[in-house]
């Protein structure tokens, strides 16, 4: 079953602009992870943020986590055409990961050159 | 360092047949998980193996099974295939069980059931 929803479902921006995607989830979590998928291929792990962390950076990526609101956001700065992909958030529940990664439905990001 | 290798990349099977998919994890990773991705249901967790033991299982019928060998390679088997089993099957490996570390995914096996 899906843990939550990404918002928006699709996003189209110009190259060089920033892209922000949001993710909501329903249960208590151990960590939240963001993945990228290009054209139905495998998923690429972008960043993991633990439940006791509020913000994390990796290169052009910035992830925030608000456990009180059960939400996370992914910011991609200075977007490039190569960032065009689907982005998924995935959670690991605090009960020991019995459900594996629980994914949202994803945000399809299109970067216009 | 070699990535996660899934074979075959594409597969076409007839309804009622069975299929076996293979996954070789990153060297040293003992956790292998399987996911099904469809347009309608999205990404769904099938099961996880760690050191040859099934640790966790998703909400799929018993037709879906798997195993892990002593070298951490894993296979997934689907018996009595149904049209709805058409999907991209993704394997992921990790050094830790239960999702406490990030996963490295393979490129997937696209299964079409006709």
mmCIF file of C-alpha atoms in Angstrom:
data_model
loop_
_atom_site.group_PDB
_atom_site.id
_atom_site.type_symbol
_atom_site.label_atom_id
_atom_site.label_comp_id
_atom_site.label_asym_id
_atom_site.label_seq_id
_atom_site.Cartn_x
_atom_site.Cartn_y
_atom_site.Cartn_z
ATOM 1 C CA UNK A 1 0.000 0.000 0.000
ATOM 2 C CA UNK A 2 1.121 3.562 -0.589
ATOM 3 C CA UNK A 3 2.371 5.433 2.448
ATOM 4 C CA UNK A 4 1.470 8.846 1.192
ATOM 5 C CA UNK A 5 1.460 11.245 -1.653
ATOM 6 C CA UNK A 6 3.971 13.366 -3.496
ATOM 7 C CA UNK A 7 2.891 16.820 -4.521
ATOM 8 C CA UNK A 8 2.751 17.915 -7.247
ATOM 9 C CA UNK A 9 2.206 14.839 -9.437
ATOM 10 C CA UNK A 10 3.954 16.615 -12.290
ATOM 11 C CA UNK A 11 6.156 19.681 -12.467
ATOM 12 C CA UNK A 12 7.614 21.449 -15.501
ATOM 13 C CA UNK A 13 10.174 24.215 -15.048
ATOM 14 C CA UNK A 14 12.886 25.997 -17.006
ATOM 15 C CA UNK A 15 16.498 24.935 -16.788
ATOM 16 C CA UNK A 16 18.262 26.862 -14.063
ATOM 17 C CA UNK A 17 15.179 27.267 -11.882
ATOM 18 C CA UNK A 18 14.676 25.504 -8.572
ATOM 19 C CA UNK A 19 12.305 22.544 -8.240
ATOM 20 C CA UNK A 20 10.479 21.699 -5.019
ATOM 21 C CA UNK A 21 8.611 18.472 -4.406
ATOM 22 C CA UNK A 22 6.653 17.564 -1.312
ATOM 23 C CA UNK A 23 5.871 14.246 0.280
ATOM 24 C CA UNK A 24 3.377 13.342 2.975
ATOM 25 C CA UNK A 25 3.246 10.096 4.900
ATOM 26 C CA UNK A 26 0.951 8.504 7.444
ATOM 27 C CA UNK A 27 2.852 6.542 10.087
ATOM 28 C CA UNK A 28 5.743 7.008 12.484
ATOM 29 C CA UNK A 29 8.978 6.540 10.621
ATOM 30 C CA UNK A 30 12.589 5.586 11.238
ATOM 31 C CA UNK A 31 13.795 7.382 8.123
ATOM 32 C CA UNK A 32 12.655 8.844 4.831
ATOM 33 C CA UNK A 33 14.519 8.397 1.561
ATOM 34 C CA UNK A 34 14.285 10.078 -1.824
ATOM 35 C CA UNK A 35 14.885 8.232 -5.089
ATOM 36 C CA UNK A 36 15.041 9.236 -8.745
ATOM 37 C CA UNK A 37 13.866 7.082 -11.630
ATOM 38 C CA UNK A 38 14.613 7.743 -15.282
ATOM 39 C CA UNK A 39 12.147 6.412 -17.870
ATOM 40 C CA UNK A 40 11.053 3.257 -16.061
ATOM 41 C CA UNK A 41 14.580 2.155 -15.235
ATOM 42 C CA UNK A 42 15.985 1.375 -11.820
ATOM 43 C CA UNK A 43 15.771 3.747 -8.898
ATOM 44 C CA UNK A 44 18.730 5.826 -7.824
ATOM 45 C CA UNK A 45 19.104 6.643 -4.143
ATOM 46 C CA UNK A 46 19.459 10.382 -3.610
ATOM 47 C CA UNK A 47 19.367 11.053 0.101
ATOM 48 C CA UNK A 48 18.255 9.560 3.416
ATOM 49 C CA UNK A 49 17.051 11.640 6.358
ATOM 50 C CA UNK A 50 16.456 10.095 9.762
ATOM 51 C CA UNK A 51 13.480 10.910 11.971
ATOM 52 C CA UNK A 52 15.647 12.922 14.388
ATOM 53 C CA UNK A 53 17.016 15.129 11.594
ATOM 54 C CA UNK A 54 15.301 18.210 10.210
ATOM 55 C CA UNK A 55 17.379 19.101 7.189
ATOM 56 C CA UNK A 56 20.010 17.486 5.020
ATOM 57 C CA UNK A 57 22.029 18.613 2.017
ATOM 58 C CA UNK A 58 23.760 16.731 -0.775
ATOM 59 C CA UNK A 59 25.171 18.774 -3.638
ATOM 60 C CA UNK A 60 22.249 20.579 -5.278
ATOM 61 C CA UNK A 61 19.732 18.677 -3.165
ATOM 62 C CA UNK A 62 18.163 19.878 0.056
ATOM 63 C CA UNK A 63 15.730 17.729 1.998
ATOM 64 C CA UNK A 64 13.661 18.773 4.976
ATOM 65 C CA UNK A 65 11.634 16.612 7.315
ATOM 66 C CA UNK A 66 8.818 17.693 9.609
ATOM 67 C CA UNK A 67 7.732 14.696 11.660
ATOM 68 C CA UNK A 68 4.992 16.689 13.424
ATOM 69 C CA UNK A 69 3.335 17.277 10.058
ATOM 70 C CA UNK A 70 4.455 13.947 8.622
ATOM 71 C CA UNK A 71 5.892 15.657 5.595
ATOM 72 C CA UNK A 72 9.136 16.109 3.708
ATOM 73 C CA UNK A 73 10.301 18.267 0.848
ATOM 74 C CA UNK A 74 13.011 17.851 -1.759
ATOM 75 C CA UNK A 75 14.548 20.949 -3.300
ATOM 76 C CA UNK A 76 16.714 20.701 -6.404
ATOM 77 C CA UNK A 77 18.551 23.949 -7.037
ATOM 78 C CA UNK A 78 19.794 25.221 -10.409
ATOM 79 C CA UNK A 79 17.999 22.467 -12.311
ATOM 80 C CA UNK A 80 19.504 20.835 -15.392
ATOM 81 C CA UNK A 81 17.959 18.924 -18.288
ATOM 82 C CA UNK A 82 19.483 15.745 -16.825
ATOM 83 C CA UNK A 83 17.304 16.182 -13.731
ATOM 84 C CA UNK A 84 14.258 15.252 -15.812
ATOM 85 C CA UNK A 85 12.954 12.125 -14.086
ATOM 86 C CA UNK A 86 10.377 10.828 -11.621
ATOM 87 C CA UNK A 87 11.151 11.421 -7.967
ATOM 88 C CA UNK A 88 9.830 9.202 -5.199
ATOM 89 C CA UNK A 89 9.880 9.491 -1.461
ATOM 90 C CA UNK A 90 9.973 6.274 0.523
ATOM 91 C CA UNK A 91 9.623 5.688 4.231
ATOM 92 C CA UNK A 92 10.825 3.033 6.633
ATOM 93 C CA UNK A 93 8.461 2.679 9.541
ATOM 94 C CA UNK A 94 9.679 2.953 13.099
ATOM 95 C CA UNK A 95 8.580 -0.585 13.883
ATOM 96 C CA UNK A 96 11.537 -2.257 12.277
ATOM 97 C CA UNK A 97 11.075 -1.978 8.526
ATOM 98 C CA UNK A 98 8.710 -4.923 8.263
ATOM 99 C CA UNK A 99 7.061 -3.331 5.258
ATOM 100 C CA UNK A 100 10.309 -2.537 3.505
ATOM 101 C CA UNK A 101 10.332 0.808 1.780
ATOM 102 C CA UNK A 102 6.845 2.288 1.393
ATOM 103 C CA UNK A 103 6.790 4.522 -1.660
ATOM 104 C CA UNK A 104 4.649 7.446 -2.674
ATOM 105 C CA UNK A 105 3.310 7.738 -6.196
ATOM 106 C CA UNK A 106 6.056 10.091 -7.311
ATOM 107 C CA UNK A 107 6.504 13.498 -8.912
ATOM 108 C CA UNK A 108 7.331 13.612 -12.604
ATOM 109 C CA UNK A 109 9.755 16.477 -13.126
ATOM 110 C CA UNK A 110 10.413 17.921 -16.578
ATOM 111 C CA UNK A 111 13.205 20.425 -17.084
ATOM 112 C CA UNK A 112 12.689 22.543 -20.194
ATOM 113 C CA UNK A 113 15.952 23.609 -21.899
ATOM 114 C CA UNK B 1 32.323 -1.644 -7.821
ATOM 115 C CA UNK B 2 29.685 -3.520 -9.819
ATOM 116 C CA UNK B 3 26.083 -2.497 -9.254
ATOM 117 C CA UNK B 4 23.014 -4.623 -8.720
ATOM 118 C CA UNK B 5 22.501 -6.930 -11.668
ATOM 119 C CA UNK B 6 19.111 -8.224 -12.659
ATOM 120 C CA UNK B 7 18.475 -10.830 -15.322
ATOM 121 C CA UNK B 8 16.796 -11.056 -17.675
ATOM 122 C CA UNK B 9 15.980 -7.455 -18.620
ATOM 123 C CA UNK B 10 12.836 -8.363 -20.513
ATOM 124 C CA UNK B 11 10.574 -11.373 -20.378
ATOM 125 C CA UNK B 12 7.360 -12.351 -22.112
ATOM 126 C CA UNK B 13 5.378 -15.204 -20.604
ATOM 127 C CA UNK B 14 1.980 -16.750 -21.170
ATOM 128 C CA UNK B 15 -0.744 -16.722 -18.547
ATOM 129 C CA UNK B 16 -0.489 -19.797 -16.333
ATOM 130 C CA UNK B 17 3.258 -20.231 -16.751
ATOM 131 C CA UNK B 18 5.822 -19.614 -14.069
ATOM 132 C CA UNK B 19 8.859 -17.352 -14.141
ATOM 133 C CA UNK B 20 12.111 -16.963 -12.223
ATOM 134 C CA UNK B 21 13.938 -13.663 -11.974
ATOM 135 C CA UNK B 22 17.496 -13.305 -10.753
ATOM 136 C CA UNK B 23 19.300 -10.610 -8.808
ATOM 137 C CA UNK B 24 22.975 -10.295 -7.913
ATOM 138 C CA UNK B 25 23.522 -7.668 -5.203
ATOM 139 C CA UNK B 26 26.486 -5.414 -4.681
ATOM 140 C CA UNK B 27 29.426 -7.362 -3.336
ATOM 141 C CA UNK B 28 29.266 -7.438 0.447
ATOM 142 C CA UNK B 29 25.572 -6.564 0.657
ATOM 143 C CA UNK B 30 23.605 -9.229 2.490
ATOM 144 C CA UNK B 31 20.129 -7.704 2.155
ATOM 145 C CA UNK B 32 18.154 -8.155 -1.043
ATOM 146 C CA UNK B 33 14.648 -6.782 -1.463
ATOM 147 C CA UNK B 34 12.182 -7.112 -4.309
ATOM 148 C CA UNK B 35 9.620 -4.570 -5.497
ATOM 149 C CA UNK B 36 6.885 -4.602 -8.097
ATOM 150 C CA UNK B 37 6.138 -1.440 -10.059
ATOM 151 C CA UNK B 38 2.945 -1.000 -12.071
ATOM 152 C CA UNK B 39 1.264 2.151 -13.410
ATOM 153 C CA UNK B 40 -1.794 1.522 -11.267
ATOM 154 C CA UNK B 41 -0.334 0.448 -7.926
ATOM 155 C CA UNK B 42 3.045 2.129 -8.106
ATOM 156 C CA UNK B 43 5.986 0.620 -6.237
ATOM 157 C CA UNK B 44 5.069 -2.160 -3.842
ATOM 158 C CA UNK B 45 7.273 -4.193 -1.527
ATOM 159 C CA UNK B 46 7.356 -7.930 -2.190
ATOM 160 C CA UNK B 47 9.888 -9.325 0.299
ATOM 161 C CA UNK B 48 13.321 -8.936 1.797
ATOM 162 C CA UNK B 49 16.022 -11.518 2.367
ATOM 163 C CA UNK B 50 18.990 -11.144 4.661
ATOM 164 C CA UNK B 51 21.640 -13.821 5.059
ATOM 165 C CA UNK B 52 19.445 -16.390 3.278
ATOM 166 C CA UNK B 53 16.447 -15.765 5.549
ATOM 167 C CA UNK B 54 13.247 -14.029 4.557
ATOM 168 C CA UNK B 55 13.012 -11.137 6.994
ATOM 169 C CA UNK B 56 9.951 -9.295 5.764
ATOM 170 C CA UNK B 57 7.116 -9.902 3.331
ATOM 171 C CA UNK B 58 4.674 -7.590 1.610
ATOM 172 C CA UNK B 59 1.024 -8.171 0.897
ATOM 173 C CA UNK B 60 1.260 -10.424 -2.129
ATOM 174 C CA UNK B 61 -0.269 -13.854 -2.743
ATOM 175 C CA UNK B 62 1.686 -17.049 -2.179
ATOM 176 C CA UNK B 63 2.320 -17.320 -5.923
ATOM 177 C CA UNK B 64 5.156 -14.888 -5.323
ATOM 178 C CA UNK B 65 8.119 -16.484 -3.614
ATOM 179 C CA UNK B 66 11.822 -15.983 -3.359
ATOM 180 C CA UNK B 67 15.018 -17.262 -1.968
ATOM 181 C CA UNK B 68 18.552 -16.147 -1.283
ATOM 182 C CA UNK B 69 21.701 -18.148 -1.714
ATOM 183 C CA UNK B 70 24.833 -18.208 0.417
ATOM 184 C CA UNK B 71 26.545 -15.772 -1.983
ATOM 185 C CA UNK B 72 23.624 -13.333 -1.399
ATOM 186 C CA UNK B 73 22.267 -13.748 -4.920
ATOM 187 C CA UNK B 74 18.499 -13.900 -4.898
ATOM 188 C CA UNK B 75 15.806 -15.311 -7.098
ATOM 189 C CA UNK B 76 12.140 -14.452 -7.256
ATOM 190 C CA UNK B 77 9.586 -16.887 -8.590
ATOM 191 C CA UNK B 78 6.041 -16.212 -9.723
ATOM 192 C CA UNK B 79 3.876 -19.232 -10.401
ATOM 193 C CA UNK B 80 0.608 -19.452 -12.324
ATOM 194 C CA UNK B 81 1.135 -16.087 -13.976
ATOM 195 C CA UNK B 82 -1.799 -13.725 -14.360
ATOM 196 C CA UNK B 83 -2.149 -10.776 -16.717
ATOM 197 C CA UNK B 84 -1.980 -8.459 -13.719
ATOM 198 C CA UNK B 85 1.527 -9.697 -12.920
ATOM 199 C CA UNK B 86 2.838 -7.678 -15.863
ATOM 200 C CA UNK B 87 5.146 -5.178 -14.243
ATOM 201 C CA UNK B 88 8.668 -3.938 -13.738
ATOM 202 C CA UNK B 89 10.283 -6.025 -11.009
ATOM 203 C CA UNK B 90 13.048 -4.257 -9.157
ATOM 204 C CA UNK B 91 15.664 -5.732 -6.906
ATOM 205 C CA UNK B 92 17.505 -3.669 -4.325
ATOM 206 C CA UNK B 93 20.475 -4.459 -2.153
ATOM 207 C CA UNK B 94 21.712 -2.952 1.065
ATOM 208 C CA UNK B 95 24.315 -3.657 3.686
ATOM 209 C CA UNK B 96 21.672 -3.442 6.419
ATOM 210 C CA UNK B 97 18.329 -5.168 6.828
ATOM 211 C CA UNK B 98 15.035 -3.383 7.307
ATOM 212 C CA UNK B 99 15.682 -0.248 5.304
ATOM 213 C CA UNK B 100 17.917 1.492 7.818
ATOM 214 C CA UNK B 101 20.389 2.357 5.103
ATOM 215 C CA UNK B 102 19.855 3.423 1.541
ATOM 216 C CA UNK B 103 19.223 0.871 -1.149
ATOM 217 C CA UNK B 104 20.930 0.353 -4.480
ATOM 218 C CA UNK B 105 18.490 -0.756 -7.131
ATOM 219 C CA UNK B 106 19.034 -2.794 -10.250
ATOM 220 C CA UNK B 107 17.672 -1.762 -13.647
ATOM 221 C CA UNK B 108 14.773 -4.167 -13.288
ATOM 222 C CA UNK B 109 13.166 -6.993 -15.190
ATOM 223 C CA UNK B 110 10.175 -6.015 -17.271
ATOM 224 C CA UNK B 111 7.734 -8.911 -17.291
ATOM 225 C CA UNK B 112 4.893 -9.011 -19.766
ATOM 226 C CA UNK B 113 2.222 -11.685 -19.344
ATOM 227 C CA UNK B 114 0.113 -12.386 -22.437
#
